[in-house]
Amino acid sequence: MSGPGRVIVIGGGIGGLCLAQGLRRAGVDVAVHERDAAVGSRWEGYRIHINPVGARALHACLPDAVWHEFLATAGRAGDFGWLTEQLRELLVVEEAIMYPGAEDPAESHYAADRPTLRRLLLTGLEDAVQFGAEFVGYEQRDDGTVLARFADGRTAVGDVLVGADGAGSRVRRQYLPQLHTHPAGAVGIAHKIWLTDEVRRALPPRLCTGMNIVHVDAPCFLFTSVFDPPPGTAARPYVLCALVTRPDLLPPDVTELDDDALRAVVDVLAAGWHPQLRLALAGSDPESRGAVAFRYTEPGPAWPSTQVTVIGDAIHLMPPIGGLGGNTALRDAHLLSRELGAAARGERDTLAAISEYESDMRDYGAAAVRFALTQKDLALSHGAVATTAARSWFRICAAVPALRRRTFAPGPTDPAAPRAWERARATAGPPVPAP
């Protein structure tokens, strides 16, 4: 099989659009088929932390003007703090330690608003994206092409088909039926709290900046993350709050509850927490509340490569604990666009390019899934002994800058494997954030 003439991408999320941008930049013809009726036709999510892996992918795949627009609209990652449920500060790790500044913007960390990022990724692809295209299946034809079928009867033909269709990927189910998603043993209830002047006065300053974990002596925790856009942008600042707990502590139908019922569920879970914190959660934007039962999929052992492949949550779904899901999808997009670009230039065969992509992706994708599951287990551990040990450890790190720096500085090689993560695994200590 020679270089790809046309690539069909199923799914117009962050990973699929980044792939399309990278392919177009490499001179490969690409068409994206997205089931949404239009941009913004459904809830698109919250703030996303872009780490150097994701930033590298965006820089490589986006046109220069769009990359600079990303830089102009993204906020800083900020410091990372830990507090008790009574809002007593345990530890703050400086941004300079966790996310050391780099002269190259493509090696830095950013706080991006998901809807804004998706719109940026659509820039220049208006002629390549078809909305309202619900994928139902594909057929690999004798001439080496792939025929994609859609719910409204439309079809599309390409030389390569890429499933970027998320957790419930229909491409994966047909291509790799041996792989299944599994419950991760955790549920997240998300909120968006608009950072008005009134809210800033009511909450402690620590919760109005950067990222934080409210550490609780219970099988749950609250993650907070501020999106504070640069001056002059149209976006409004807000705090993303995600309360994560075990599913057995929640109503069995929690993912179907409306916003009022979710508010009541959270209020019960947060009973005994600081009143300011409970009031902030109760006063969150009702339309932003939602519960998600976390699931995961590991890529599994190697499979024979064909002209069909998958990226992002379609192949390595993971709990959003540690912040690697979106960045790993961007890494997939960057790698696959580079490999298919090389095939289009005649530097390698298309199947060899896909095989190379899948081989690398299986390794780093499986590692990211395992990390997220480990962090989930650590985050939901509780008990008097564990809580005392964790909080003592936080206070020691707060008092000893050298220890704090050694523990939380990123690793020397892959930003997806900072040293603190390995220490957390080895000591069964408290969870730490992704860089």
Tab-separated table of C-alpha atoms in Angstrom:
chain	number	residue	atom	x	y	z
A	1	MET	CA	0.000	0.000	0.000
A	2	SER	CA	1.556	3.336	-1.067
A	3	GLY	CA	1.006	6.757	0.498
A	4	PRO	CA	-2.533	7.745	1.558
A	5	GLY	CA	-4.563	9.702	-0.971
A	6	ARG	CA	-7.329	10.632	1.478
A	7	VAL	CA	-7.741	10.109	5.210
A	8	ILE	CA	-11.205	9.896	6.764
A	9	VAL	CA	-11.354	10.949	10.431
A	10	ILE	CA	-14.395	9.888	12.445
A	11	GLY	CA	-14.895	12.401	15.255
A	12	GLY	CA	-14.291	16.135	15.450
A	13	GLY	CA	-13.107	16.448	19.036
A	14	ILE	CA	-9.728	17.795	20.095
A	15	GLY	CA	-7.783	14.731	18.949
A	16	GLY	CA	-9.538	14.333	15.607
A	17	LEU	CA	-9.233	18.022	14.717
A	18	CYS	CA	-5.577	18.182	15.735
A	19	LEU	CA	-4.943	15.161	13.502
A	20	ALA	CA	-6.747	16.851	10.613
A	21	GLN	CA	-4.664	20.001	11.096
A	22	GLY	CA	-1.459	17.971	11.136
A	23	LEU	CA	-2.421	15.995	8.034
A	24	ARG	CA	-3.357	19.124	6.123
A	25	ARG	CA	-0.078	20.749	7.127
A	26	ALA	CA	1.704	17.629	5.799
A	27	GLY	CA	-0.143	17.923	2.479
A	28	VAL	CA	-2.485	14.959	3.060
A	29	ASP	CA	-6.117	15.214	1.931
A	30	VAL	CA	-8.387	14.777	4.961
A	31	ALA	CA	-12.108	14.768	5.721
A	32	VAL	CA	-13.569	14.880	9.237
A	33	HIS	CA	-17.031	13.493	9.977
A	34	GLU	CA	-18.583	14.703	13.236
A	35	ARG	CA	-21.962	13.594	14.595
A	36	ASP	CA	-22.663	16.942	16.339
A	37	ALA	CA	-25.047	19.126	14.362
A	38	ALA	CA	-22.734	22.131	14.702
A	39	VAL	CA	-19.974	23.591	16.844
A	40	GLY	CA	-21.320	24.219	20.333
A	41	SER	CA	-24.485	22.167	19.795
A	42	ARG	CA	-23.774	20.238	22.992
A	43	TRP	CA	-21.848	20.687	26.228
A	44	GLU	CA	-18.152	20.755	25.326
A	45	GLY	CA	-16.453	20.542	28.683
A	46	TYR	CA	-14.298	22.643	30.964
A	47	ARG	CA	-10.732	23.764	31.372
A	48	ILE	CA	-8.012	21.417	30.102
A	49	HIS	CA	-4.416	21.395	31.234
A	50	ILE	CA	-2.089	21.303	28.222
A	51	ASN	CA	1.296	19.897	29.204
A	52	PRO	CA	4.464	19.977	27.037
A	53	VAL	CA	3.386	16.793	25.228
A	54	GLY	CA	0.127	18.466	24.185
A	55	ALA	CA	1.785	21.821	23.494
A	56	ARG	CA	4.353	20.137	21.249
A	57	ALA	CA	1.548	18.489	19.277
A	58	LEU	CA	-0.410	21.716	18.872
A	59	HIS	CA	2.685	23.617	17.779
A	60	ALA	CA	3.582	20.959	15.219
A	61	CYS	CA	0.080	20.503	13.795
A	62	LEU	CA	-1.488	23.974	13.850
A	63	PRO	CA	-0.844	26.736	11.323
A	64	ASP	CA	1.442	29.369	12.825
A	65	ALA	CA	-1.330	31.973	13.147
A	66	VAL	CA	-3.606	29.545	14.995
A	67	TRP	CA	-0.772	28.460	17.303
A	68	HIS	CA	-0.185	32.090	18.261
A	69	GLU	CA	-3.915	32.552	18.838
A	70	PHE	CA	-3.802	29.561	21.183
A	71	LEU	CA	-0.974	31.193	23.115
A	72	ALA	CA	-2.964	34.449	23.293
A	73	THR	CA	-6.115	32.785	24.681
A	74	ALA	CA	-4.644	30.217	27.076
A	75	GLY	CA	-3.967	30.964	30.728
A	76	ARG	CA	-1.129	29.895	32.985
A	77	ALA	CA	-1.107	26.537	34.723
A	78	GLY	CA	-0.500	28.147	38.143
A	79	ASP	CA	0.679	26.719	41.458
A	80	PHE	CA	-0.750	23.475	42.839
A	81	GLY	CA	-2.110	23.397	46.365
A	82	TRP	CA	-3.538	20.957	48.889
A	83	LEU	CA	-6.083	21.991	51.508
A	84	THR	CA	-8.184	20.213	54.094
A	85	GLU	CA	-11.983	20.173	53.827
A	86	GLN	CA	-11.892	22.964	56.458
A	87	LEU	CA	-9.807	25.029	53.989
A	88	ARG	CA	-6.622	24.832	56.025
A	89	GLU	CA	-3.712	25.080	53.631
A	90	LEU	CA	-1.382	22.066	53.746
A	91	LEU	CA	1.026	22.651	50.891
A	92	VAL	CA	1.470	24.814	47.819
A	93	VAL	CA	3.921	23.676	45.144
A	94	GLU	CA	5.118	26.578	43.061
A	95	GLU	CA	4.456	26.621	39.329
A	96	ALA	CA	8.188	27.121	38.765
A	97	ILE	CA	8.850	23.743	40.424
A	98	MET	CA	6.086	21.636	38.919
A	99	TYR	CA	5.958	23.321	35.535
A	100	PRO	CA	9.377	24.848	34.957
A	101	GLY	CA	9.307	27.650	32.436
A	102	ALA	CA	10.786	27.014	29.036
A	103	GLU	CA	12.077	29.505	26.514
A	104	ASP	CA	10.247	27.537	23.831
A	105	PRO	CA	6.468	28.010	24.205
A	106	ALA	CA	5.986	24.518	22.760
A	107	GLU	CA	7.625	23.083	25.888
A	108	SER	CA	5.398	24.872	28.412
A	109	HIS	CA	2.164	24.279	30.336
A	110	TYR	CA	-1.153	26.035	29.703
A	111	ALA	CA	-4.687	26.253	31.031
A	112	ALA	CA	-7.034	26.143	28.037
A	113	ASP	CA	-10.798	26.357	27.791
A	114	ARG	CA	-12.008	23.265	25.898
A	115	PRO	CA	-14.680	25.007	23.777
A	116	THR	CA	-12.195	27.746	22.860
A	117	LEU	CA	-9.540	25.178	21.965
A	118	ARG	CA	-11.963	23.214	19.805
A	119	ARG	CA	-12.912	26.334	17.884
A	120	LEU	CA	-9.266	27.165	17.305
A	121	LEU	CA	-8.665	23.636	16.022
A	122	LEU	CA	-11.507	24.094	13.541
A	123	THR	CA	-9.868	27.182	12.036
A	124	GLY	CA	-9.147	26.596	8.362
A	125	LEU	CA	-10.867	23.203	8.335
A	126	GLU	CA	-14.342	24.494	7.492
A	127	ASP	CA	-14.214	22.806	4.084
A	128	ALA	CA	-13.012	19.516	5.544
A	129	VAL	CA	-15.476	18.990	8.431
A	130	GLN	CA	-18.945	17.592	7.881
A	131	PHE	CA	-21.302	17.978	10.834
A	132	GLY	CA	-24.364	15.851	11.487
A	133	ALA	CA	-22.516	12.752	10.244
A	134	GLU	CA	-23.232	9.897	12.660
A	135	PHE	CA	-20.866	7.034	11.833
A	136	VAL	CA	-22.395	3.540	11.873
A	137	GLY	CA	-19.725	1.275	10.367
A	138	TYR	CA	-17.085	0.743	7.707
A	139	GLU	CA	-16.159	-1.732	5.005
A	140	GLN	CA	-12.638	-2.576	3.892
A	141	ARG	CA	-12.833	-3.013	0.136
A	142	ASP	CA	-10.846	-5.232	-2.215
A	143	ASP	CA	-9.125	-2.251	-3.834
A	144	GLY	CA	-7.534	-1.288	-0.492
A	145	THR	CA	-9.863	1.612	0.255
A	146	VAL	CA	-12.239	1.976	3.211
A	147	LEU	CA	-15.919	2.829	2.854
A	148	ALA	CA	-17.478	4.633	5.850
A	149	ARG	CA	-21.249	4.558	6.319
A	150	PHE	CA	-23.360	7.125	8.151
A	151	ALA	CA	-26.796	7.013	9.736
A	152	ASP	CA	-28.413	9.254	7.112
A	153	GLY	CA	-27.316	6.987	4.257
A	154	ARG	CA	-24.263	8.953	3.212
A	155	THR	CA	-20.965	7.199	2.550
A	156	ALA	CA	-17.348	8.320	2.251
A	157	VAL	CA	-14.353	6.555	0.736
A	158	GLY	CA	-10.729	6.981	1.758
A	159	ASP	CA	-7.403	5.195	1.820
A	160	VAL	CA	-7.173	5.374	5.642
A	161	LEU	CA	-9.923	5.592	8.261
A	162	VAL	CA	-9.112	6.898	11.754
A	163	GLY	CA	-11.463	6.463	14.698
A	164	ALA	CA	-11.289	9.583	16.875
A	165	ASP	CA	-14.813	8.973	18.136
A	166	GLY	CA	-14.233	8.864	21.857
A	167	ALA	CA	-15.055	6.500	24.690
A	168	GLY	CA	-17.924	4.727	22.937
A	169	SER	CA	-15.976	4.421	19.688
A	170	ARG	CA	-17.871	2.512	17.021
A	171	VAL	CA	-14.672	2.314	14.991
A	172	ARG	CA	-12.893	0.526	17.837
A	173	ARG	CA	-15.805	-1.859	18.400
A	174	GLN	CA	-15.642	-3.000	14.790
A	175	TYR	CA	-11.862	-2.837	14.339
A	176	LEU	CA	-10.805	-4.280	17.726
A	177	PRO	CA	-13.837	-6.140	19.139
A	178	GLN	CA	-11.606	-7.852	21.689
A	179	LEU	CA	-11.078	-4.549	23.529
A	180	HIS	CA	-13.743	-3.339	25.941
A	181	THR	CA	-14.184	-0.443	28.337
A	182	HIS	CA	-14.306	-1.294	32.044
A	183	PRO	CA	-15.598	0.560	35.112
A	184	ALA	CA	-12.779	2.450	36.814
A	185	GLY	CA	-14.411	2.395	40.241
A	186	ALA	CA	-14.913	6.147	40.509
A	187	VAL	CA	-17.499	8.784	39.614
A	188	GLY	CA	-16.837	12.470	39.061
A	189	ILE	CA	-19.385	15.223	39.653
A	190	ALA	CA	-18.303	18.394	37.888
A	191	HIS	CA	-19.238	22.008	38.562
A	192	LYS	CA	-18.346	25.372	37.100
A	193	ILE	CA	-18.189	28.299	39.543
A	194	TRP	CA	-17.953	31.665	37.801
A	195	LEU	CA	-15.189	33.744	39.376
A	196	THR	CA	-17.164	36.889	40.068
A	197	ASP	CA	-15.910	39.532	42.503
A	198	GLU	CA	-18.383	38.187	45.052
A	199	VAL	CA	-17.040	34.654	44.727
A	200	ARG	CA	-13.443	35.863	44.984
A	201	ARG	CA	-14.293	37.625	48.240
A	202	ALA	CA	-16.071	34.581	49.642
A	203	LEU	CA	-13.486	31.918	48.828
A	204	PRO	CA	-9.941	31.763	50.190
A	205	PRO	CA	-7.388	33.106	47.680
A	206	ARG	CA	-5.870	29.645	47.260
A	207	LEU	CA	-9.037	28.315	45.593
A	208	CYS	CA	-9.149	31.290	43.219
A	209	THR	CA	-5.882	30.469	41.512
A	210	GLY	CA	-4.061	27.532	39.953
A	211	MET	CA	-5.069	23.962	40.740
A	212	ASN	CA	-5.873	22.405	44.101
A	213	ILE	CA	-6.940	19.215	45.800
A	214	VAL	CA	-9.166	19.309	48.863
A	215	HIS	CA	-7.858	16.346	50.852
A	216	VAL	CA	-10.584	14.559	52.817
A	217	ASP	CA	-10.519	11.713	55.338
A	218	ALA	CA	-13.025	9.796	53.219
A	219	PRO	CA	-12.988	7.882	49.914
A	220	CYS	CA	-13.408	11.108	47.952
A	221	PHE	CA	-11.577	14.299	47.052
A	222	LEU	CA	-12.345	17.627	45.411
A	223	PHE	CA	-10.182	18.841	42.549
A	224	THR	CA	-10.343	22.530	41.656
A	225	SER	CA	-8.792	24.231	38.658
A	226	VAL	CA	-9.017	27.894	37.708
A	227	PHE	CA	-9.340	29.123	34.141
A	228	ASP	CA	-8.305	32.769	34.220
A	229	PRO	CA	-7.956	33.926	30.608
A	230	PRO	CA	-5.452	36.591	29.602
A	231	PRO	CA	-6.708	40.204	29.678
A	232	GLY	CA	-8.544	41.277	26.562
A	233	THR	CA	-10.052	37.873	25.739
A	234	ALA	CA	-13.803	37.328	25.687
A	235	ALA	CA	-13.826	34.249	27.939
A	236	ARG	CA	-14.991	34.571	31.562
A	237	PRO	CA	-12.875	33.255	34.446
A	238	TYR	CA	-14.203	30.277	36.374
A	239	VAL	CA	-13.268	27.489	38.760
A	240	LEU	CA	-13.731	23.927	37.566
A	241	CYS	CA	-14.606	21.712	40.539
A	242	ALA	CA	-14.685	17.926	40.282
A	243	LEU	CA	-15.819	15.898	43.272
A	244	VAL	CA	-14.565	12.340	42.798
A	245	THR	CA	-15.746	9.416	44.893
A	246	ARG	CA	-16.564	5.709	44.822
A	247	PRO	CA	-19.769	4.740	43.032
A	248	ASP	CA	-21.093	2.827	46.067
A	249	LEU	CA	-21.392	6.130	47.956
A	250	LEU	CA	-23.737	7.570	45.343
A	251	PRO	CA	-27.234	6.805	44.064
A	252	PRO	CA	-27.076	4.115	41.365
A	253	ASP	CA	-28.647	6.494	38.839
A	254	VAL	CA	-26.332	9.420	39.657
A	255	THR	CA	-25.311	9.973	36.028
A	256	GLU	CA	-29.000	10.488	35.115
A	257	LEU	CA	-29.821	13.013	37.857
A	258	ASP	CA	-30.685	16.619	37.022
A	259	ASP	CA	-28.711	19.570	38.344
A	260	ASP	CA	-30.884	20.074	41.456
A	261	ALA	CA	-30.566	16.426	42.459
A	262	LEU	CA	-26.795	16.520	41.892
A	263	ARG	CA	-26.547	19.614	44.076
A	264	ALA	CA	-28.302	17.691	46.882
A	265	VAL	CA	-26.039	14.651	46.421
A	266	VAL	CA	-22.913	16.815	46.645
A	267	ASP	CA	-24.228	18.626	49.705
A	268	VAL	CA	-24.630	15.282	51.489
A	269	LEU	CA	-21.119	14.176	50.525
A	270	ALA	CA	-19.696	17.516	51.668
A	271	ALA	CA	-21.501	17.543	55.006
A	272	GLY	CA	-19.072	18.814	57.631
A	273	TRP	CA	-16.887	20.657	55.119
A	274	HIS	CA	-16.195	24.367	55.504
A	275	PRO	CA	-19.403	26.413	54.924
A	276	GLN	CA	-17.735	28.607	52.298
A	277	LEU	CA	-16.841	25.557	50.259
A	278	ARG	CA	-20.315	24.051	50.516
A	279	LEU	CA	-21.933	27.340	49.525
A	280	ALA	CA	-19.663	27.697	46.516
A	281	LEU	CA	-20.526	24.204	45.276
A	282	ALA	CA	-24.243	24.751	45.870
A	283	GLY	CA	-24.057	28.039	43.955
A	284	SER	CA	-22.280	26.630	40.904
A	285	ASP	CA	-23.750	27.139	37.451
A	286	PRO	CA	-26.656	24.629	37.331
A	287	GLU	CA	-26.200	24.000	33.612
A	288	SER	CA	-22.601	22.954	34.186
A	289	ARG	CA	-23.281	20.225	36.736
A	290	GLY	CA	-22.901	16.683	35.527
A	291	ALA	CA	-21.872	13.255	36.777
A	292	VAL	CA	-19.686	10.820	34.849
A	293	ALA	CA	-18.861	7.246	35.781
A	294	PHE	CA	-15.185	6.872	34.877
A	295	ARG	CA	-14.182	3.969	32.635
A	296	TYR	CA	-10.946	2.800	31.060
A	297	THR	CA	-9.598	0.825	28.117
A	298	GLU	CA	-6.037	-0.355	27.662
A	299	PRO	CA	-4.732	-0.756	24.109
A	300	GLY	CA	-3.890	-4.406	24.781
A	301	PRO	CA	-1.458	-6.643	22.895
A	302	ALA	CA	-0.373	-5.925	19.330
A	303	TRP	CA	-2.785	-6.504	16.451
A	304	PRO	CA	-2.150	-6.700	12.682
A	305	SER	CA	-2.171	-3.170	11.293
A	306	THR	CA	-4.602	-2.300	8.521
A	307	GLN	CA	-5.733	0.915	6.855
A	308	VAL	CA	-8.024	1.461	9.884
A	309	THR	CA	-6.654	2.829	13.169
A	310	VAL	CA	-7.759	4.708	16.307
A	311	ILE	CA	-6.612	7.599	18.483
A	312	GLY	CA	-7.445	9.179	21.844
A	313	ASP	CA	-10.203	7.886	24.106
A	314	ALA	CA	-11.248	5.504	21.349
A	315	ILE	CA	-8.243	3.317	22.207
A	316	HIS	CA	-6.811	4.382	25.595
A	317	LEU	CA	-9.692	5.709	27.665
A	318	MET	CA	-8.667	6.649	31.201
A	319	PRO	CA	-10.049	8.409	34.282
A	320	PRO	CA	-9.317	12.152	34.113
A	321	ILE	CA	-7.123	11.938	37.210
A	322	GLY	CA	-3.649	13.190	36.409
A	323	GLY	CA	-4.654	15.125	33.312
A	324	LEU	CA	-3.185	12.817	30.675
A	325	GLY	CA	-6.245	11.945	28.568
A	326	GLY	CA	-6.427	15.006	26.324
A	327	ASN	CA	-2.658	15.351	26.086
A	328	THR	CA	-2.278	11.704	25.082
A	329	ALA	CA	-4.887	12.207	22.346
A	330	LEU	CA	-2.911	15.200	21.069
A	331	ARG	CA	0.237	13.079	21.166
A	332	ASP	CA	-1.544	10.444	19.047
A	333	ALA	CA	-2.608	13.085	16.537
A	334	HIS	CA	0.897	14.486	16.275
A	335	LEU	CA	2.522	11.068	15.825
A	336	LEU	CA	-0.018	9.719	13.338
A	337	SER	CA	0.002	12.875	11.209
A	338	ARG	CA	3.789	12.732	11.114
A	339	GLU	CA	3.804	9.051	10.100
A	340	LEU	CA	1.117	9.454	7.425
A	341	GLY	CA	2.834	12.602	6.179
A	342	ALA	CA	6.011	10.590	5.679
A	343	ALA	CA	4.011	7.981	3.763
A	344	ALA	CA	2.469	10.678	1.568
A	345	ARG	CA	5.979	11.894	0.695
A	346	GLY	CA	6.944	8.372	-0.348
A	347	GLU	CA	9.329	7.851	2.564
A	348	ARG	CA	7.504	4.744	3.752
A	349	ASP	CA	4.514	2.558	3.021
A	350	THR	CA	1.184	3.616	4.580
A	351	LEU	CA	0.706	0.326	6.440
A	352	ALA	CA	4.233	0.603	7.815
A	353	ALA	CA	3.457	4.135	8.963
A	354	ILE	CA	0.270	3.006	10.744
A	355	SER	CA	2.093	0.049	12.292
A	356	GLU	CA	4.816	2.359	13.634
A	357	TYR	CA	2.197	4.681	15.100
A	358	GLU	CA	0.257	1.833	16.734
A	359	SER	CA	3.385	0.272	18.211
A	360	ASP	CA	4.444	3.493	19.936
A	361	MET	CA	0.889	4.422	20.928
A	362	ARG	CA	0.274	1.085	22.634
A	363	ASP	CA	3.285	1.656	24.876
A	364	TYR	CA	2.678	5.224	26.007
A	365	GLY	CA	-1.115	4.852	25.940
A	366	ALA	CA	-1.076	1.835	28.241
A	367	ALA	CA	1.365	3.607	30.580
A	368	ALA	CA	-0.958	6.626	30.788
A	369	VAL	CA	-3.983	4.429	31.561
A	370	ARG	CA	-2.116	2.555	34.297
A	371	PHE	CA	-0.942	5.815	35.818
A	372	ALA	CA	-4.461	7.256	35.889
A	373	LEU	CA	-5.810	4.115	37.572
A	374	THR	CA	-3.011	4.159	40.158
A	375	GLN	CA	-3.686	7.795	40.952
A	376	LYS	CA	-7.388	7.036	41.285
A	377	ASP	CA	-6.633	4.353	43.870
A	378	LEU	CA	-4.300	6.641	45.795
A	379	ALA	CA	-6.738	9.534	45.698
A	380	LEU	CA	-9.618	7.480	47.076
A	381	SER	CA	-7.633	5.818	49.871
A	382	HIS	CA	-8.681	6.971	53.328
A	383	GLY	CA	-8.615	6.197	57.023
A	384	ALA	CA	-7.163	7.891	60.079
A	385	VAL	CA	-3.656	6.493	59.576
A	386	ALA	CA	-3.525	7.288	55.852
A	387	THR	CA	-4.925	10.783	56.360
A	388	THR	CA	-2.482	11.615	59.167
A	389	ALA	CA	0.466	10.275	57.184
A	390	ALA	CA	-0.501	12.181	54.036
A	391	ARG	CA	-1.055	15.475	55.819
A	392	SER	CA	2.209	15.104	57.722
A	393	TRP	CA	3.986	14.504	54.439
A	394	PHE	CA	2.382	17.624	52.940
A	395	ARG	CA	3.511	19.738	55.890
A	396	ILE	CA	7.081	18.425	55.698
A	397	CYS	CA	7.218	19.284	51.989
A	398	ALA	CA	5.819	22.727	52.782
A	399	ALA	CA	8.535	23.314	55.373
A	400	VAL	CA	11.484	21.946	53.363
A	401	PRO	CA	11.866	23.622	49.940
A	402	ALA	CA	14.587	21.191	48.805
A	403	LEU	CA	12.322	18.205	49.484
A	404	ARG	CA	9.403	19.929	47.781
A	405	ARG	CA	11.520	20.634	44.729
A	406	ARG	CA	12.939	17.121	44.580
A	407	THR	CA	9.539	15.501	44.997
A	408	PHE	CA	7.505	17.552	42.561
A	409	ALA	CA	9.933	18.538	39.827
A	410	PRO	CA	9.189	16.754	36.529
A	411	GLY	CA	11.340	13.869	35.425
A	412	PRO	CA	14.359	14.385	33.187
A	413	THR	CA	12.959	12.621	30.117
A	414	ASP	CA	9.279	12.091	29.403
A	415	PRO	CA	6.980	14.764	30.915
A	416	ALA	CA	4.390	12.013	31.326
A	417	ALA	CA	6.484	10.382	34.048
A	418	PRO	CA	7.609	12.867	36.712
A	419	ARG	CA	9.581	11.510	39.625
A	420	ALA	CA	6.900	12.375	42.162
A	421	TRP	CA	4.477	9.979	40.496
A	422	GLU	CA	6.849	7.078	40.981
A	423	ARG	CA	7.400	8.049	44.600
A	424	ALA	CA	3.663	8.217	45.183
A	425	ARG	CA	3.304	4.702	43.832
A	426	ALA	CA	6.166	3.390	45.929
A	427	THR	CA	5.068	4.988	49.187
A	428	ALA	CA	1.283	4.813	48.693
A	429	GLY	CA	1.348	8.504	49.494
A	430	PRO	CA	-1.139	11.181	48.427
A	431	PRO	CA	-1.989	11.736	44.788
A	432	VAL	CA	0.003	14.246	42.842
A	433	PRO	CA	-1.022	16.233	39.760
A	434	ALA	CA	0.062	15.651	36.222
A	435	PRO	CA	2.643	18.059	34.849
